[in-house]
CSV table of C-alpha atoms and ligand atoms in Angstrom, one decimal:
chain,number,residue,atom,x,y,z
A,9,MET,CA,1.7,-39.2,-13.1
A,10,ALA,CA,1.3,-35.5,-13.4
A,11,GLU,CA,-1.7,-34.1,-15.1
A,12,GLU,CA,-1.2,-32.1,-18.2
A,13,PHE,CA,-2.1,-29.2,-18.7
A,14,ASP,CA,-1.1,-25.7,-21.5
A,15,LEU,CA,-0.2,-23.8,-19.0
A,16,VAL,CA,0.7,-23.7,-14.7
A,17,VAL,CA,1.1,-20.5,-12.6
A,18,ILE,CA,2.5,-21.1,-9.2
A,19,GLY,CA,1.1,-17.8,-7.1
A,20,GLY,CA,-2.9,-16.8,-6.7
A,21,GLY,CA,-1.5,-12.6,-6.5
A,22,PRO,CA,-2.8,-10.4,-8.9
A,23,GLY,CA,-0.1,-11.0,-11.1
A,24,GLY,CA,-0.8,-15.1,-11.2
A,25,TYR,CA,-4.7,-15.1,-11.5
A,26,ALA,CA,-4.4,-12.1,-14.2
A,27,ALA,CA,-1.8,-15.4,-16.0
A,28,ALA,CA,-4.8,-17.8,-15.4
A,29,LEU,CA,-7.8,-16.0,-15.8
A,30,TYR,CA,-5.8,-14.2,-19.7
A,31,ALA,CA,-5.1,-17.5,-20.6
A,32,ALA,CA,-8.0,-19.4,-20.1
A,33,ALA,CA,-9.0,-17.2,-21.7
A,34,ALA,CA,-7.4,-17.7,-24.3
A,35,GLY,CA,-9.3,-20.8,-24.6
A,36,LYS,CA,-5.9,-22.7,-22.4
A,37,SER,CA,-6.1,-25.5,-19.8
A,38,VAL,CA,-4.8,-23.7,-17.3
A,39,ALA,CA,-3.8,-24.8,-13.5
A,40,LEU,CA,-3.4,-22.2,-10.9
A,41,VAL,CA,-1.3,-23.4,-7.7
A,42,GLU,CA,-1.6,-21.0,-4.5
A,43,LYS,CA,-0.3,-21.8,-0.2
A,44,ASP,CA,-3.3,-19.2,0.5
A,45,LYS,CA,-5.7,-17.7,-0.8
A,46,VAL,CA,-6.7,-16.2,-4.5
A,47,GLY,CA,-6.0,-12.7,-4.0
A,48,GLY,CA,-2.6,-12.7,-2.7
A,49,THR,CA,-0.8,-9.8,-0.9
A,50,CYS,CA,-3.0,-6.9,-2.9
A,51,LEU,CA,-6.4,-8.8,-2.3
A,52,HIS,CA,-6.2,-9.9,1.2
A,53,ARG,CA,-2.7,-8.3,3.0
A,54,GLY,CA,-2.3,-5.1,1.5
A,55,CYS,CA,-3.7,-3.4,-1.8
A,56,ILE,CA,-7.9,-2.9,-1.1
A,57,PRO,CA,-7.5,-3.6,2.9
A,58,ALA,CA,-5.2,-0.8,3.3
A,59,LYS,CA,-7.1,1.5,0.7
A,60,HIS,CA,-10.5,0.5,3.3
A,61,TYR,CA,-9.1,2.3,6.8
A,62,LEU,CA,-7.8,5.3,4.3
A,63,GLU,CA,-11.7,5.2,3.8
A,64,THR,CA,-12.3,5.1,7.3
A,65,ALA,CA,-10.0,8.2,8.2
A,66,SER,CA,-11.4,9.9,5.5
A,67,VAL,CA,-14.7,9.5,6.4
A,68,PHE,CA,-13.2,10.2,10.9
A,69,ARG,CA,-11.7,13.4,9.0
A,70,THR,CA,-15.3,14.9,6.6
A,71,VAL,CA,-18.0,14.2,9.9
A,72,ALA,CA,-15.2,16.1,12.4
A,73,GLY,CA,-14.9,18.8,9.6
A,74,ALA,CA,-18.8,18.3,9.2
A,75,LYS,CA,-19.4,21.8,10.4
A,76,VAL,CA,-18.1,24.0,8.8
A,77,PHE,CA,-21.2,22.8,5.8
A,78,GLY,CA,-22.7,23.8,8.7
A,79,VAL,CA,-23.7,20.1,9.1
A,80,GLN,CA,-23.9,19.3,13.2
A,81,THR,CA,-21.5,16.6,14.1
A,82,ASP,CA,-20.7,15.6,17.2
A,83,GLN,CA,-16.4,14.5,17.4
A,84,PRO,CA,-16.3,11.8,15.8
A,85,GLY,CA,-15.6,8.5,18.1
A,86,LEU,CA,-13.9,4.8,16.6
A,87,ASP,CA,-14.8,1.3,16.7
A,88,LEU,CA,-11.7,0.0,14.1
A,89,GLY,CA,-13.3,-2.7,15.0
A,90,VAL,CA,-16.8,-2.3,12.9
A,91,SER,CA,-14.0,-1.4,10.3
A,92,ARG,CA,-12.1,-3.8,10.8
A,93,ASP,CA,-15.0,-6.0,9.8
A,94,ARG,CA,-16.4,-4.4,7.2
A,95,LYS,CA,-12.9,-4.3,5.4
A,96,GLN,CA,-13.5,-8.4,5.5
A,97,LYS,CA,-16.4,-7.7,4.4
A,98,VAL,CA,-14.8,-6.3,1.5
A,99,VAL,CA,-12.7,-8.5,0.9
A,100,ASP,CA,-14.7,-11.4,1.4
A,101,GLN,CA,-16.8,-9.9,-1.4
A,102,LEU,CA,-13.4,-9.5,-4.2
A,103,TRP,CA,-12.5,-12.8,-3.3
A,104,LYS,CA,-15.3,-14.8,-4.0
A,105,GLY,CA,-16.2,-13.1,-6.9
A,106,LEU,CA,-12.2,-14.0,-8.4
A,107,GLN,CA,-12.9,-17.7,-7.1
A,108,GLY,CA,-15.8,-17.6,-9.0
A,109,LEU,CA,-14.2,-15.9,-12.2
A,110,MET,CA,-11.8,-18.7,-12.0
A,111,LYS,CA,-14.3,-21.6,-11.4
A,112,LYS,CA,-15.9,-20.1,-14.6
A,113,ARG,CA,-13.4,-20.5,-16.5
A,114,LYS,CA,-12.4,-23.4,-16.1
A,115,ILE,CA,-9.0,-23.5,-13.7
A,116,LYS,CA,-7.8,-25.6,-11.8
A,117,THR,CA,-7.1,-24.5,-8.7
A,118,PHE,CA,-4.7,-26.2,-6.0
A,119,ALA,CA,-4.0,-25.7,-2.3
A,120,GLY,CA,-0.4,-25.9,-0.9
A,121,THR,CA,2.8,-24.6,-1.9
A,122,GLY,CA,4.7,-25.1,-5.2
A,123,SER,CA,7.5,-26.1,-6.5
A,124,LEU,CA,9.2,-26.3,-9.9
A,125,GLY,CA,11.1,-28.6,-10.7
A,126,ALA,CA,13.5,-30.3,-14.7
A,127,GLY,CA,10.5,-30.7,-17.5
A,128,HIS,CA,8.2,-27.3,-15.6
A,129,LEU,CA,7.2,-30.4,-13.2
A,130,VAL,CA,5.3,-28.6,-10.2
A,131,THR,CA,4.8,-30.8,-7.4
A,132,VAL,CA,2.1,-29.3,-4.4
A,133,ASP,CA,3.3,-30.1,-1.4
A,134,ASP,CA,0.1,-32.2,-0.8
A,135,GLY,CA,1.0,-35.0,-3.2
A,136,SER,CA,0.1,-33.8,-6.8
A,137,GLU,CA,2.5,-33.3,-10.3
A,138,LEU,CA,1.3,-31.1,-12.2
A,139,HIS,CA,2.9,-30.8,-15.9
A,140,GLY,CA,2.3,-27.4,-17.9
A,141,THR,CA,4.0,-26.8,-21.1
A,142,HIS,CA,4.4,-23.1,-19.9
A,143,VAL,CA,4.8,-21.9,-16.4
A,144,VAL,CA,4.4,-19.1,-14.8
A,145,LEU,CA,5.6,-18.1,-11.2
A,146,ALA,CA,4.1,-15.1,-9.4
A,147,THR,CA,4.9,-15.6,-6.0
A,148,GLY,CA,4.9,-12.8,-4.7
A,149,SER,CA,6.5,-10.7,-1.8
A,150,VAL,CA,6.4,-10.4,1.4
A,151,PRO,CA,7.7,-7.4,3.5
A,152,ARG,CA,10.8,-6.6,5.0
A,153,THR,CA,12.8,-5.9,7.9
A,154,ILE,CA,15.4,-4.3,9.8
A,155,PRO,CA,18.1,-5.7,12.3
A,156,GLY,CA,16.7,-6.5,15.6
A,157,PHE,CA,13.4,-6.0,14.8
A,158,ASP,CA,11.5,-9.0,14.5
A,159,PRO,CA,7.9,-8.4,14.1
A,160,ASP,CA,6.3,-10.0,16.8
A,161,GLY,CA,2.3,-8.3,16.3
A,162,GLU,CA,1.9,-6.4,19.7
A,163,LYS,CA,5.4,-3.9,19.8
A,164,ILE,CA,6.8,-4.3,16.2
A,165,LEU,CA,4.6,-4.5,13.0
A,166,THR,CA,4.6,-5.5,9.5
A,167,SER,CA,2.2,-4.1,7.2
A,168,ASP,CA,0.8,-7.4,7.9
A,169,HIS,CA,0.1,-6.8,11.2
A,170,VAL,CA,-1.2,-3.1,11.1
A,171,LEU,CA,-4.4,-3.9,8.4
A,172,GLU,CA,-5.8,-6.4,11.3
A,173,ILE,CA,-5.5,-4.0,14.0
A,174,ASP,CA,-8.5,-3.3,15.7
A,175,LYS,CA,-7.2,-0.8,18.5
A,176,LEU,CA,-6.0,2.2,17.5
A,177,PRO,CA,-2.2,3.0,20.0
A,178,ALA,CA,-1.8,6.2,20.9
A,179,SER,CA,1.7,6.7,19.3
A,180,ALA,CA,3.3,5.1,17.0
A,181,ALA,CA,6.6,5.0,15.1
A,182,VAL,CA,6.2,4.2,11.6
A,183,ILE,CA,10.3,3.2,10.1
A,184,GLY,CA,10.4,3.6,6.5
A,185,GLY,CA,8.6,6.6,4.7
A,186,GLY,CA,7.8,5.0,1.7
A,187,ALA,CA,4.2,4.1,-0.4
A,188,ILE,CA,3.4,2.2,2.9
A,189,GLY,CA,4.9,4.0,5.5
A,190,CYS,CA,3.3,7.5,4.1
A,191,GLU,CA,-0.6,5.8,3.7
A,192,PHE,CA,-0.1,4.3,7.4
A,193,ALA,CA,0.9,7.2,8.7
A,194,SER,CA,-2.0,9.2,7.3
A,195,MET,CA,-4.2,6.9,8.5
A,196,LEU,CA,-3.3,5.5,11.7
A,197,SER,CA,-2.4,9.8,12.3
A,198,ASP,CA,-6.2,10.4,11.8
A,199,LEU,CA,-7.7,8.4,13.3
A,200,GLY,CA,-5.6,10.3,16.2
A,201,CYS,CA,-2.7,8.3,16.9
A,202,GLU,CA,0.6,9.9,17.8
A,203,VAL,CA,3.0,9.1,14.9
A,204,THR,CA,6.1,9.9,14.2
A,205,LEU,CA,7.7,8.9,10.8
A,206,LEU,CA,11.4,8.0,10.1
A,207,GLU,CA,13.3,7.6,7.4
A,208,ALA,CA,16.1,6.9,6.1
A,209,LEU,CA,17.1,8.9,2.9
A,210,PRO,CA,16.5,13.1,2.7
A,211,LYS,CA,13.2,12.9,1.6
A,212,LEU,CA,10.0,11.0,1.8
A,213,LEU,CA,8.4,9.1,-0.9
A,214,PRO,CA,11.3,8.2,-2.9
A,215,GLY,CA,10.3,8.6,-7.1
A,216,CYS,CA,8.3,10.7,-6.0
A,217,ASP,CA,8.7,14.4,-7.0
A,218,ALA,CA,10.4,16.8,-4.5
A,219,ASP,CA,7.6,19.2,-5.5
A,220,VAL,CA,4.5,16.7,-4.9
A,221,VAL,CA,7.0,15.7,-1.0
A,222,ASP,CA,6.4,19.2,-0.3
A,223,VAL,CA,2.9,19.5,0.1
A,224,VAL,CA,2.7,16.2,1.6
A,225,VAL,CA,5.3,16.6,4.5
A,226,ARG,CA,3.7,20.2,4.8
A,227,SER,CA,-0.1,18.3,5.5
A,228,PHE,CA,1.8,15.4,7.9
A,229,LYS,CA,3.3,17.8,9.8
A,230,LYS,CA,0.3,20.8,9.4
A,231,ARG,CA,-2.4,17.7,11.3
A,232,GLY,CA,0.2,16.9,14.4
A,233,MET,CA,2.6,14.7,12.0
A,234,THR,CA,5.9,14.5,12.9
A,235,VAL,CA,8.0,13.1,10.1
A,236,ARG,CA,12.2,12.9,11.2
A,237,THR,CA,14.0,12.2,7.4
A,238,GLY,CA,18.1,11.5,7.6
A,239,VAL,CA,17.6,9.6,10.7
A,240,THR,CA,19.0,6.1,11.1
A,241,VAL,CA,17.0,3.4,12.8
A,242,GLU,CA,19.7,2.1,16.1
A,243,GLY,CA,17.8,-0.3,17.6
A,244,HIS,CA,14.8,-0.4,20.3
A,245,GLU,CA,14.1,-0.9,23.7
A,246,GLN,CA,11.2,-1.7,25.8
A,247,ALA,CA,9.9,-1.3,28.9
A,248,ASN,CA,6.5,-0.7,30.7
A,249,GLY,CA,4.8,-1.5,27.7
A,250,GLN,CA,5.9,1.1,25.4
A,251,ILE,CA,8.5,0.2,23.2
A,252,THR,CA,11.4,3.3,23.0
A,253,VAL,CA,13.2,3.2,18.9
A,254,LYS,CA,17.1,4.5,19.6
A,255,LEU,CA,18.0,6.9,16.4
A,256,GLY,CA,21.7,8.3,15.9
A,257,GLU,CA,24.0,11.0,18.1
A,258,GLY,CA,21.7,9.6,21.4
A,259,GLU,CA,18.9,10.6,20.6
A,260,SER,CA,15.3,7.8,20.6
A,261,VAL,CA,11.4,8.0,20.3
A,262,THR,CA,8.7,6.2,23.0
A,263,VAL,CA,5.7,4.9,21.3
A,264,ASP,CA,2.9,2.0,21.5
A,265,GLN,CA,4.2,0.5,18.8
A,266,VAL,CA,6.4,0.3,15.8
A,267,VAL,CA,5.2,0.1,11.6
A,268,VAL,CA,8.0,-1.5,10.7
A,269,SER,CA,7.6,-0.1,6.2
A,270,VAL,CA,11.3,-0.4,4.7
A,271,GLY,CA,10.0,-2.8,1.7
A,272,ARG,CA,8.8,-5.9,0.0
A,273,ARG,CA,11.5,-8.7,-0.4
A,274,PRO,CA,10.7,-10.8,-2.9
A,275,LEU,CA,9.4,-14.7,-2.5
A,276,THR,CA,10.6,-17.6,-2.8
A,277,ASP,CA,11.3,-20.0,-0.8
A,278,GLY,CA,10.5,-23.6,-1.5
A,279,LEU,CA,9.6,-23.0,-5.2
A,280,GLY,CA,12.6,-25.2,-6.0
A,281,LEU,CA,14.0,-23.4,-9.5
A,282,GLU,CA,17.4,-25.5,-8.5
A,283,ASP,CA,17.2,-28.3,-10.8
A,284,THR,CA,15.8,-25.4,-13.4
A,285,ARG,CA,17.7,-22.8,-15.3
A,286,VAL,CA,16.0,-19.1,-14.1
A,287,GLU,CA,18.1,-17.4,-12.4
A,288,VAL,CA,17.7,-15.5,-9.6
A,289,ASP,CA,19.5,-12.3,-8.7
A,290,GLU,CA,22.1,-11.5,-5.1
A,291,ARG,CA,18.8,-9.8,-3.8
A,292,GLY,CA,16.7,-12.4,-4.8
A,293,PHE,CA,14.5,-11.9,-7.7
A,294,ILE,CA,13.9,-13.3,-10.3
A,295,THR,CA,15.3,-12.4,-13.4
A,296,VAL,CA,13.4,-11.9,-16.8
A,297,ASP,CA,13.6,-10.2,-20.1
A,298,SER,CA,11.1,-7.6,-21.4
A,299,HIS,CA,8.6,-11.1,-22.5
A,300,GLN,CA,9.1,-11.4,-19.2
A,301,ARG,CA,11.0,-15.0,-19.9
A,302,THR,CA,13.2,-16.4,-17.5
A,303,ALA,CA,16.2,-18.1,-17.9
A,304,GLU,CA,14.7,-21.3,-17.9
A,305,GLU,CA,12.3,-21.7,-21.9
A,306,GLY,CA,9.1,-21.6,-21.3
A,307,VAL,CA,9.3,-20.6,-17.8
A,308,TYR,CA,7.6,-16.7,-16.8
A,309,ALA,CA,8.2,-14.9,-14.2
A,310,VAL,CA,5.6,-12.0,-13.1
A,311,GLY,CA,4.1,-10.1,-10.3
A,312,ASP,CA,6.4,-8.4,-6.7
A,313,VAL,CA,8.9,-11.7,-7.5
A,314,VAL,CA,10.2,-9.7,-10.3
A,315,ALA,CA,12.7,-6.3,-10.0
A,316,THR,CA,10.1,-4.1,-11.6
A,317,PRO,CA,7.6,-1.4,-9.3
A,318,GLN,CA,6.0,-4.1,-7.1
A,319,LEU,CA,2.3,-2.5,-8.2
A,320,ALA,CA,-1.1,-4.8,-8.4
A,321,HIS,CA,-0.8,-3.0,-12.2
A,322,VAL,CA,2.4,-4.1,-13.6
A,323,GLY,CA,1.7,-7.7,-12.2
A,324,PHE,CA,-1.1,-7.4,-14.1
A,325,ALA,CA,0.0,-5.9,-17.5
A,326,GLU,CA,3.3,-8.3,-16.8
A,327,ALA,CA,0.9,-11.7,-16.5
A,328,ILE,CA,-0.4,-10.1,-19.9
A,329,VAL,CA,2.8,-9.6,-22.0
A,330,ALA,CA,4.1,-12.9,-20.6
A,331,VAL,CA,0.7,-14.5,-22.1
A,332,ARG,CA,0.3,-13.3,-25.0
A,333,ASP,CA,5.2,-14.3,-25.8
A,334,MET,CA,3.7,-17.9,-24.9
A,335,LEU,CA,0.6,-17.8,-27.5
A,336,GLY,CA,3.5,-16.3,-29.7
A,337,GLU,CA,1.1,-13.3,-30.4
A,338,ASP,CA,2.3,-9.1,-30.2
A,339,LEU,CA,3.2,-7.8,-27.4
A,340,VAL,CA,3.9,-3.9,-26.1
A,341,PRO,CA,6.3,-4.9,-23.3
A,342,VAL,CA,5.9,-3.2,-19.9
A,343,ASP,CA,7.6,0.5,-19.7
A,344,TYR,CA,7.7,0.6,-17.0
A,345,GLY,CA,9.0,4.9,-17.1
A,346,LYS,CA,5.7,6.0,-17.4
A,347,VAL,CA,3.3,3.6,-14.8
A,348,PRO,CA,1.1,4.9,-13.2
A,349,TRP,CA,2.1,4.6,-9.3
A,350,CYS,CA,-1.3,6.2,-7.1
A,351,ILE,CA,-0.2,6.8,-3.1
A,352,TYR,CA,-3.2,6.7,-1.0
A,353,CYS,CA,-2.3,8.8,2.0
A,354,HIS,CA,-3.6,12.3,3.2
A,355,PRO,CA,-3.4,14.1,0.6
A,356,GLU,CA,-3.1,12.1,-2.2
A,357,VAL,CA,0.3,11.0,-5.0
A,358,ALA,CA,-0.5,10.2,-8.6
A,359,PHE,CA,1.9,10.5,-10.9
A,360,ALA,CA,3.0,8.9,-14.1
A,361,GLY,CA,7.2,9.9,-16.3
A,362,MET,CA,9.1,11.5,-14.8
A,363,THR,CA,9.9,13.8,-11.9
A,364,GLU,CA,11.3,16.9,-12.9
A,365,GLN,CA,14.8,16.8,-11.4
A,366,ALA,CA,15.2,13.3,-13.4
A,367,ALA,CA,13.9,14.7,-17.3
A,368,ARG,CA,16.3,16.7,-17.0
A,369,ASP,CA,19.6,14.4,-15.2
A,370,ALA,CA,18.4,12.8,-18.9
A,371,GLY,CA,20.1,15.6,-20.4
A,372,HIS,CA,15.9,17.3,-21.3
A,373,ASP,CA,15.4,20.3,-21.9
A,374,VAL,CA,12.0,20.4,-20.4
A,375,VAL,CA,9.3,22.8,-19.5
A,376,VAL,CA,7.5,22.7,-16.6
A,377,SER,CA,4.3,24.7,-15.2
A,378,LYS,CA,2.6,23.2,-11.3
A,379,HIS,CA,-0.9,24.4,-10.8
A,380,SER,CA,-2.2,25.2,-6.9
A,381,PHE,CA,-5.9,23.5,-6.3
A,382,ASN,CA,-7.4,26.5,-4.1
A,383,SER,CA,-8.2,28.5,-7.2
A,384,ASN,CA,-9.8,25.7,-8.4
A,385,SER,CA,-13.5,26.1,-8.1
A,386,ARG,CA,-14.5,22.3,-6.7
A,387,ALA,CA,-12.0,21.9,-4.1
A,388,MET,CA,-12.7,25.2,-2.9
A,389,ILE,CA,-16.5,23.7,-2.6
A,390,ILE,CA,-15.2,20.3,-1.2
A,391,GLY,CA,-12.4,21.8,0.7
A,392,GLU,CA,-9.6,20.6,-0.4
A,393,THR,CA,-7.4,22.3,-1.8
A,394,GLU,CA,-4.3,21.2,-0.7
A,395,GLY,CA,-2.4,19.8,-3.6
A,396,LEU,CA,-1.0,20.5,-7.3
A,397,VAL,CA,-1.5,19.5,-10.4
A,398,LYS,CA,3.2,19.1,-12.0
A,399,VAL,CA,3.4,18.7,-15.7
A,400,ILE,CA,6.9,18.8,-17.5
A,401,ALA,CA,7.2,18.4,-20.8
A,402,ALA,CA,9.8,18.5,-23.1
A,403,LYS,CA,10.6,22.0,-25.0
A,404,ASN,CA,8.4,21.9,-28.4
A,405,GLY,CA,7.9,18.3,-27.5
A,406,PRO,CA,5.8,15.8,-25.5
A,407,ILE,CA,4.5,15.5,-22.1
A,408,LEU,CA,7.2,13.7,-19.7
A,409,GLY,CA,5.2,13.3,-17.0
A,410,VAL,CA,2.6,13.9,-15.1
A,411,HIS,CA,3.0,14.8,-10.5
A,412,MET,CA,-0.3,15.3,-8.8
A,413,VAL,CA,-1.2,15.5,-4.8
A,414,GLY,CA,-4.3,17.0,-3.5
A,415,PRO,CA,-8.0,15.4,-3.1
A,416,TRP,CA,-9.3,13.2,-5.4
A,417,VAL,CA,-6.3,12.9,-7.8
A,418,THR,CA,-5.3,8.9,-7.4
A,419,GLU,CA,-9.3,9.2,-9.8
A,420,GLN,CA,-7.7,11.9,-11.1
A,421,LEU,CA,-3.8,10.4,-13.2
A,422,GLY,CA,-6.0,8.9,-16.2
A,423,GLU,CA,-5.6,11.8,-18.5
A,424,GLY,CA,-2.2,12.6,-16.9
A,425,TRP,CA,-0.9,8.3,-18.0
A,426,LEU,CA,-2.4,8.8,-21.1
A,427,SER,CA,-1.1,11.5,-21.9
A,428,VAL,CA,2.8,10.5,-21.0
A,429,ASN,CA,2.7,6.8,-22.1
A,430,TRP,CA,0.7,9.1,-25.7
A,431,GLU,CA,3.5,11.3,-25.7
A,432,ALA,CA,1.1,13.9,-25.9
A,433,THR,CA,2.3,17.8,-25.9
A,434,PRO,CA,0.9,20.3,-23.8
A,435,ASP,CA,-0.8,21.7,-27.0
A,436,ASP,CA,-2.9,18.3,-27.9
A,437,MET,CA,-4.4,18.2,-24.2
A,438,GLY,CA,-5.0,22.1,-24.0
A,439,GLN,CA,-7.1,21.4,-26.7
A,440,LEU,CA,-9.1,18.9,-25.2
A,441,ILE,CA,-13.1,19.6,-22.7
A,442,HIS,CA,-12.5,19.9,-19.2
A,443,PRO,CA,-16.2,20.2,-17.7
A,444,HIS,CA,-17.1,22.7,-15.1
A,445,PRO,CA,-16.5,22.6,-11.7
A,446,THR,CA,-14.7,19.7,-11.6
A,447,LEU,CA,-10.6,19.0,-10.4
A,448,SER,CA,-9.8,18.3,-13.7
A,449,GLU,CA,-9.5,21.8,-14.5
A,450,THR,CA,-6.7,22.2,-12.8
A,451,PHE,CA,-4.5,20.1,-14.8
A,452,GLY,CA,-6.9,21.5,-17.6
A,453,GLU,CA,-5.1,24.9,-17.2
A,454,THR,CA,-1.5,23.1,-16.4
A,455,VAL,CA,-1.5,21.7,-19.5
A,456,LEU,CA,-3.1,25.3,-21.0
A,457,THR,CA,0.1,27.5,-19.3
A,458,LEU,CA,3.1,25.0,-20.9
A,459,THR,CA,1.6,26.4,-24.0
A,460,GLY,CA,2.0,29.4,-23.2
A,461,ARG,CA,-1.6,30.5,-23.3
A,462,GLY,CA,-3.5,30.0,-19.7
A,463,LEU,CA,-6.4,31.4,-19.0
A,464,HIS,CA,-6.4,32.0,-15.6
A,465,GLY,CA,-2.7,31.9,-14.0
B,19,NAI,P1,9.5,1.1,-0.4
B,19,NAI,O1,10.5,0.3,-0.9
B,19,NAI,O2,8.6,2.0,-1.2
B,19,NAI,O3,9.4,2.3,0.8
B,19,NAI,C1,10.6,2.0,1.6
B,19,NAI,C2,10.9,2.9,2.9
B,19,NAI,O4,12.0,3.0,3.2
B,19,NAI,C3,12.5,3.7,1.7
B,19,NAI,O5,12.1,5.0,2.3
B,19,NAI,C4,13.4,3.9,2.2
B,19,NAI,O6,14.5,4.7,2.0
B,19,NAI,C5,13.0,3.5,3.9
B,19,NAI,N1,13.7,3.0,4.7
B,19,NAI,C6,14.4,1.6,4.5
B,19,NAI,N2,16.2,1.4,5.0
B,19,NAI,C7,15.2,1.8,6.6
B,19,NAI,C8,16.3,2.4,8.2
B,19,NAI,N3,16.0,1.0,8.5
B,19,NAI,N4,15.2,3.9,8.6
B,19,NAI,C9,13.9,4.3,7.7
B,19,NAI,N5,14.3,4.1,7.0
B,19,NAI,C10,14.1,3.1,6.1
B,19,NAI,O7,8.8,-0.3,0.1
B,19,NAI,P2,7.6,0.1,1.1
B,19,NAI,O8,6.6,1.3,0.9
B,19,NAI,O9,7.5,-0.4,2.2
B,19,NAI,O10,6.4,-0.2,0.2
B,19,NAI,C11,7.3,-2.0,-0.3
B,19,NAI,C12,6.7,-1.3,-2.1
B,19,NAI,O11,5.0,-2.1,-2.1
B,19,NAI,C13,6.5,0.0,-2.7
B,19,NAI,O12,7.5,-1.3,-4.2
B,19,NAI,C14,5.5,-0.1,-3.1
B,19,NAI,O13,6.1,1.4,-4.3
B,19,NAI,C15,5.0,-1.3,-2.8
B,19,NAI,N6,3.3,-0.3,-2.9
B,19,NAI,C16,2.7,0.4,-3.1
B,19,NAI,C17,1.7,1.2,-2.6
B,19,NAI,C18,0.8,2.0,-3.9
B,19,NAI,O14,1.0,2.3,-4.6
B,19,NAI,N7,-0.1,3.6,-3.0
B,19,NAI,C19,1.4,1.4,-1.9
B,19,NAI,C20,1.8,0.1,-0.7
B,19,NAI,C21,3.2,-0.8,-1.5
C-alpha cells in the first residue's frame, strides 16, 4: 500500500527542495526522493564548490598584488588540497543546514531513485511506494560530453571532476566557452595553469552583451590565457602523459588535461514516465507550460530538467510557481527574459534583460549608455578598474537591459535586475541616491547619462 502525501518531489536539488520547502511551509505533507544528497548539483557539484575555487583564485590574485598597497608578502604558493578541504566544509555546512530545514518542516526524505508511474504513483528503488496528490519532477541535469571525449577523470574532465581536483595541472584546454568554461578557465589560469579556451562559436559567453564579452576576452588574454573562438574540436591523441586536442585545419593543442564544458543535458534516466502523459522533447527536456504543468494533470516539472535557463535561482522560482499553481493561488510565471545572470569568472559578469543586439533585433528604438569602472573612485581604491556598466533602454521608455562586467558586479546587479523587472525608466533610477564612494555609482552615472544629464561623463 503506497504511503500518501499531498506532494511527492523526485529530485532534491534547488528546484526539488524549494518545491518541498515551499509546499511544507504552506502546511502540506511532503515526501522528497533523492538518490544522492539533497542540495543537488548546485550545492555538491556546481555553484557552491565552483565559487569556492574562484574565491581561492581571487585570494591568490589579491596576495600576489599586495605589494602595490605597500603590504609586503612573498609570492603566494598554492595548496589546492587545503582549498578542497575548505570547499568541503562550506558544502557540508550548507548541506547540514538544508537537511535540518527539511526535518523541521517534517518533509519525509527517501534515499533512492524514484520513478513515476500511472496514477501519481512514485516507486523508489528501495521498494517504497509513495502516492502524491501532486508530483514535482526535479531530476536536474548532468554534463554533456563530446563524441570521442569520454570523461575519465584523469585526462578528460567534466565540471564534476574539476571540483574535486587537489593538484593543479600545468596546462589545460577548456572546451566550451560558456559560463562553466569561462569560470573554470579563469580560475585555473589565475592559479598558475596555462589555459587554452576553445569555443566553437565566434564569441565566448553566448547570450552576453558583446561589449561585456570583449572586456572578458581582453582580460583573459592579458592574464596569459589563449582564447580561440570559431574552432572545431575534431578528436584527441594521448602520449607521454599529455593529451593533444586536434582542431580543424591541421592545428592542435597539447596539454596535461582537458576540461569539457559544452553544456548540460536533462536527466530523466530511470524516471519511468512511460505510463504517464508526461512529454519529453527531442533533447530530453520535460515539456511544461508557464505554470510548470506537464501534460499529466497534477504533475509538474521544474529546474534543469525543463528547457529554461539552468540556474539554481530559476529552479527556486519555478518551484514556487508550481506549488502556487497546485494550491490554486495567484502566481506570476517566470519571465525568462528578465532573469538575473551572474557569472563568476574574473572579471565577473552580471546581467538582466536584453542585450543591445537583442533589443535592436526585437525592433526597439534603443538608447544605450556605457560607463567604465576606470573613473570610479572605489574601483581605483581597490585596484579593480577593469570593466563597465551598460544600460539599454527604449527611447523615452523603460530600461530593457542592464549588463555589467567588473569588480563584484554579481553583488551589484540587484538594482539592475530590479529596474529591468520593474520596467523603471532611466529617469526613475537616475533620481535614486547611490552612496559615495561605491562601485554602484557607475550604474547611477550610466542611467543618469541616459537622461541626457550625466554628472561625470
Ligand atoms: P553553455 O551552454 O552555457 O556553454 C557551452 C559552450 O560550449 C557554448 O558556448 C557552446 O558554443 C560551446 N560548445 C559546444 N560544443 C562545443 C565543441 N564541440 N567545441 C567547442 N565549443 C563547444 O554550457 P556550460 O557552460 O557547460 O554550462 C551549463 C549550464 O550551466 C548553462 O546553462 C549555464 O548557464 C549554467 N551555469 C551557469 C553558471 C552561472 O550562471 N554562473 C555557472 C555554471 C553553469
